[in-house]
Coordinates of C-alpha atoms in Angstrom, one line a residue:
Chain W
G1 CA -22.4 198.4 21.8
A2 CA -19.0 198.1 20.3
G3 CA -18.3 199.2 16.7
V4 CA -16.4 197.4 14.0
S5 CA -12.8 196.6 15.2
Q6 CA -9.8 195.7 13.1
S7 CA -6.4 194.3 14.0
P8 CA -3.6 195.1 13.8
S9 CA -4.0 198.8 13.4
N10 CA -0.6 198.9 11.7
K11 CA 1.4 196.2 10.0
V12 CA 4.8 196.5 8.4
T13 CA 6.1 193.5 6.5
E14 CA 8.7 192.6 4.0
K15 CA 8.0 191.9 0.4
G16 CA 7.2 188.3 -0.2
K17 CA 5.8 187.6 3.3
D18 CA 2.2 186.6 4.0
V19 CA -0.1 188.8 6.2
E20 CA -3.4 188.3 7.9
L21 CA -5.8 191.2 8.7
R22 CA -8.6 190.7 11.0
C23 CA -12.1 192.2 11.2
D24 CA -14.6 191.9 14.0
P25 CA -18.0 193.2 12.8
I26 CA -20.8 194.6 14.9
S27 CA -22.6 191.8 16.7
G28 CA -25.6 190.6 14.7
H29 CA -24.5 192.1 11.4
T30 CA -24.8 189.4 8.8
A31 CA -23.0 191.4 6.0
L32 CA -19.3 192.2 6.1
Y33 CA -17.3 194.1 3.5
W34 CA -13.6 194.6 2.8
Y35 CA -12.3 197.7 1.0
R36 CA -8.8 199.0 0.2
Q37 CA -7.8 202.6 0.3
R38 CA -4.5 203.5 -1.4
L39 CA -2.8 206.7 -0.6
G40 CA -4.7 209.7 -2.0
Q41 CA -7.4 207.5 -3.5
G42 CA -10.9 206.5 -2.7
L43 CA -12.0 203.1 -1.4
E44 CA -11.9 200.1 -3.7
F45 CA -14.3 197.2 -3.0
L46 CA -12.6 193.9 -2.5
I47 CA -15.1 191.3 -1.3
Y48 CA -18.3 191.0 0.8
F49 CA -19.8 188.2 2.9
Q50 CA -23.4 187.4 3.5
G51 CA -23.2 185.2 6.5
N52 CA -20.2 182.9 5.8
S53 CA -20.5 182.9 2.1
A54 CA -18.9 185.4 -0.3
P55 CA -21.2 186.0 -3.3
D56 CA -19.0 188.7 -4.7
K57 CA -15.2 188.4 -4.8
S58 CA -14.8 190.5 -7.9
G59 CA -12.7 193.2 -6.3
L60 CA -9.9 190.9 -5.1
P61 CA -6.9 192.1 -7.2
S62 CA -5.2 188.8 -7.6
D63 CA -5.1 185.2 -6.4
R64 CA -2.7 186.3 -3.7
F65 CA -5.7 187.8 -1.9
S66 CA -8.2 185.6 -0.1
A67 CA -10.7 186.1 2.7
E68 CA -12.8 183.9 4.9
R69 CA -15.5 184.4 7.5
T70 CA -16.4 182.0 10.2
G71 CA -19.4 181.8 12.5
E72 CA -21.0 184.8 10.8
S73 CA -18.6 186.9 12.9
V74 CA -14.8 187.4 12.4
S75 CA -13.3 187.7 9.0
T76 CA -9.7 187.4 7.9
L77 CA -8.2 188.9 4.8
T78 CA -5.0 187.1 3.8
I79 CA -2.4 188.5 1.4
Q80 CA 0.2 186.0 0.3
R81 CA 3.6 186.9 -1.1
T82 CA 3.0 190.6 -0.4
Q83 CA 4.2 193.2 -3.0
Q84 CA 4.9 196.9 -2.5
E85 CA 1.7 197.8 -4.4
D86 CA -0.3 196.1 -1.7
S87 CA 0.6 198.9 0.7
A88 CA -2.7 200.6 1.6
V89 CA -5.2 201.0 4.4
Y90 CA -7.6 198.0 4.5
L91 CA -11.0 198.9 5.8
C92 CA -13.7 196.6 7.0
A93 CA -17.4 197.4 7.2
S94 CA -20.5 195.6 8.4
S95 CA -24.2 196.0 8.0
T96 CA -27.3 194.3 9.2
R97 CA -27.9 192.9 5.7
A98 CA -26.2 192.9 2.4
G99 CA -28.2 195.6 0.6
S100 CA -27.7 199.0 -0.8
T101 CA -30.2 200.5 1.7
D102 CA -28.4 199.1 4.7
T103 CA -25.9 201.5 6.3
Q104 CA -22.3 200.2 6.4
Y105 CA -20.4 200.8 9.6
F106 CA -16.6 201.1 9.1
G107 CA -13.8 200.1 11.3
P108 CA -10.7 202.2 11.8
G109 CA -8.7 200.2 9.2
T110 CA -5.4 198.4 9.1
R111 CA -2.5 200.3 7.6
L112 CA -0.3 197.8 5.7
T113 CA 3.2 198.8 4.6
V114 CA 5.2 196.5 2.5
L115 CA 8.9 197.2 2.4
Chain P
A1 CA -19.2 201.3 -15.8
Q2 CA -20.5 203.0 -12.7
S3 CA -18.3 205.7 -11.3
V4 CA -18.2 208.6 -8.9
T5 CA -16.3 211.8 -9.5
Q6 CA -15.3 214.3 -6.9
P7 CA -13.7 217.1 -8.9
D8 CA -12.1 218.9 -6.0
I9 CA -9.2 217.1 -4.3
H10 CA -8.6 219.7 -1.7
I11 CA -10.7 222.6 -0.5
T12 CA -9.9 225.3 2.1
V13 CA -12.6 227.4 3.6
S14 CA -12.7 229.9 6.5
E15 CA -14.4 229.0 9.7
G16 CA -18.0 230.2 9.6
A17 CA -18.1 230.2 5.8
S18 CA -20.4 228.1 3.7
L19 CA -19.3 224.9 2.1
E20 CA -20.2 222.9 -1.0
L21 CA -18.5 219.7 -2.0
R22 CA -19.2 218.4 -5.4
C23 CA -20.1 214.9 -6.4
N24 CA -21.1 213.5 -9.8
Y25 CA -22.0 209.9 -10.5
S26 CA -22.5 207.7 -13.5
Y27 CA -25.2 205.2 -13.0
G28 CA -27.8 203.3 -15.1
A29 CA -30.8 203.4 -12.7
T30 CA -32.1 205.2 -9.7
P31 CA -29.0 205.6 -7.5
Y32 CA -28.5 205.1 -3.9
L33 CA -26.1 207.9 -2.8
F34 CA -24.1 208.4 0.3
W35 CA -21.7 210.9 1.8
Y36 CA -19.1 209.7 4.4
V37 CA -16.6 211.6 6.4
Q38 CA -13.2 210.3 7.5
S39 CA -11.4 212.1 10.3
P40 CA -7.7 211.4 10.9
G41 CA -7.2 208.1 12.6
Q42 CA -10.9 207.2 12.5
G43 CA -13.0 205.0 10.3
L44 CA -15.6 206.4 7.9
Q45 CA -18.8 207.8 9.4
L46 CA -22.0 208.1 7.4
L47 CA -23.2 211.7 7.1
L48 CA -26.3 211.2 5.0
K49 CA -27.9 209.0 2.4
Y50 CA -30.4 209.3 -0.4
F51 CA -32.6 206.5 -1.7
S52 CA -35.8 208.1 -3.0
G53 CA -38.3 210.9 -2.2
D54 CA -37.4 214.4 -1.2
T55 CA -34.2 215.3 -3.1
L56 CA -32.9 217.5 -0.3
V57 CA -31.5 215.2 2.4
Q58 CA -30.5 216.3 5.9
G59 CA -27.7 214.6 7.7
I60 CA -25.7 214.7 10.9
K61 CA -23.5 217.6 12.0
G62 CA -25.6 220.1 10.1
F63 CA -24.8 218.8 6.6
E64 CA -27.3 218.4 3.8
A65 CA -27.1 217.2 0.2
E66 CA -29.3 217.7 -2.8
F67 CA -29.9 215.0 -5.5
K68 CA -30.2 216.5 -9.0
R69 CA -31.0 213.8 -11.5
S70 CA -30.6 216.1 -14.5
Q71 CA -27.1 216.9 -13.5
S72 CA -26.2 213.5 -12.1
S73 CA -25.0 215.3 -9.0
F74 CA -25.3 214.9 -5.2
N75 CA -23.5 217.9 -3.7
L76 CA -22.9 218.2 0.0
R77 CA -23.5 221.5 1.7
K78 CA -23.1 223.1 5.1
P79 CA -24.1 226.8 5.8
S80 CA -21.4 227.5 8.4
V81 CA -18.2 225.4 8.7
H82 CA -16.6 224.6 12.1
W83 CA -12.9 223.9 12.6
S84 CA -13.9 220.3 13.6
D85 CA -15.3 219.7 10.1
A86 CA -11.7 219.5 8.7
A87 CA -11.6 215.9 7.4
E88 CA -11.8 213.9 4.2
Y89 CA -15.2 213.5 2.6
F90 CA -16.2 210.7 0.3
C91 CA -19.2 210.4 -2.0
A92 CA -20.4 206.9 -2.8
V93 CA -23.0 205.2 -4.9
G94 CA -24.7 201.8 -4.3
A95 CA -23.7 199.3 -7.0
L96 CA -26.0 198.6 -9.9
Y97 CA -28.7 196.1 -9.4
N98 CA -28.0 196.0 -5.7
Q99 CA -24.9 193.8 -5.9
G100 CA -24.9 192.9 -2.2
G101 CA -24.7 196.5 -1.2
K102 CA -21.1 197.1 -2.3
L103 CA -20.3 200.8 -2.6
I104 CA -18.4 202.6 -5.3
F105 CA -16.5 205.6 -3.9
G106 CA -15.1 208.8 -5.3
Q107 CA -11.5 209.7 -4.7
G108 CA -12.4 212.0 -1.8
T109 CA -12.2 215.7 -1.1
E110 CA -9.9 216.9 1.7
L111 CA -11.4 219.9 3.6
S112 CA -9.2 222.3 5.5
V113 CA -10.7 225.0 7.7
K114 CA -8.9 228.3 8.3
P115 CA -9.4 230.0 11.6

């Protein structure tokens, strides 16, 4: 079956614009995670979903960031009024359940560049 | 706070030589530990994981890692490196008290392989 897919693969935007990043998890995976990878750094956790609810949003950097998930499938990460420091690769992962023993499968990421 | 440290930002080894990538973690309980590899243009792929039991864990592509509680380490090893192993390697720990399975990553070690 297909793996985790993300779109777009690259996004260039101007400072102050809103952007939406999309993640399609592996079919049947109830848990979905968003991470951010800044240049030369490791991944930072942003938010995770169990089904359509988000029990942990602690990693969202500011109220400009939001995410939703519908139908226990697709998730969208929205960044409003983008800033240059938002430039990063945004990675999505899914797993069968939201637990530390469940392997997370990662998508290829969306590279966001804010000019 | 939980943290993961990968002391080596960049390592270069000759093809056929042995490899050891270091990882140290800070964690308040029995850790769940992971090594992921990220090849250029691709998402992260799980190499191996440790939850409990035998402290020497075998993974894919000929990699292994050893959990040493006394040293808070989970170093990744391979006896003979291939040119295709050139990539970025990330060590990660499952969050304390199983917070939905979110992972805390180190900053990564970039591996270059000399012919």
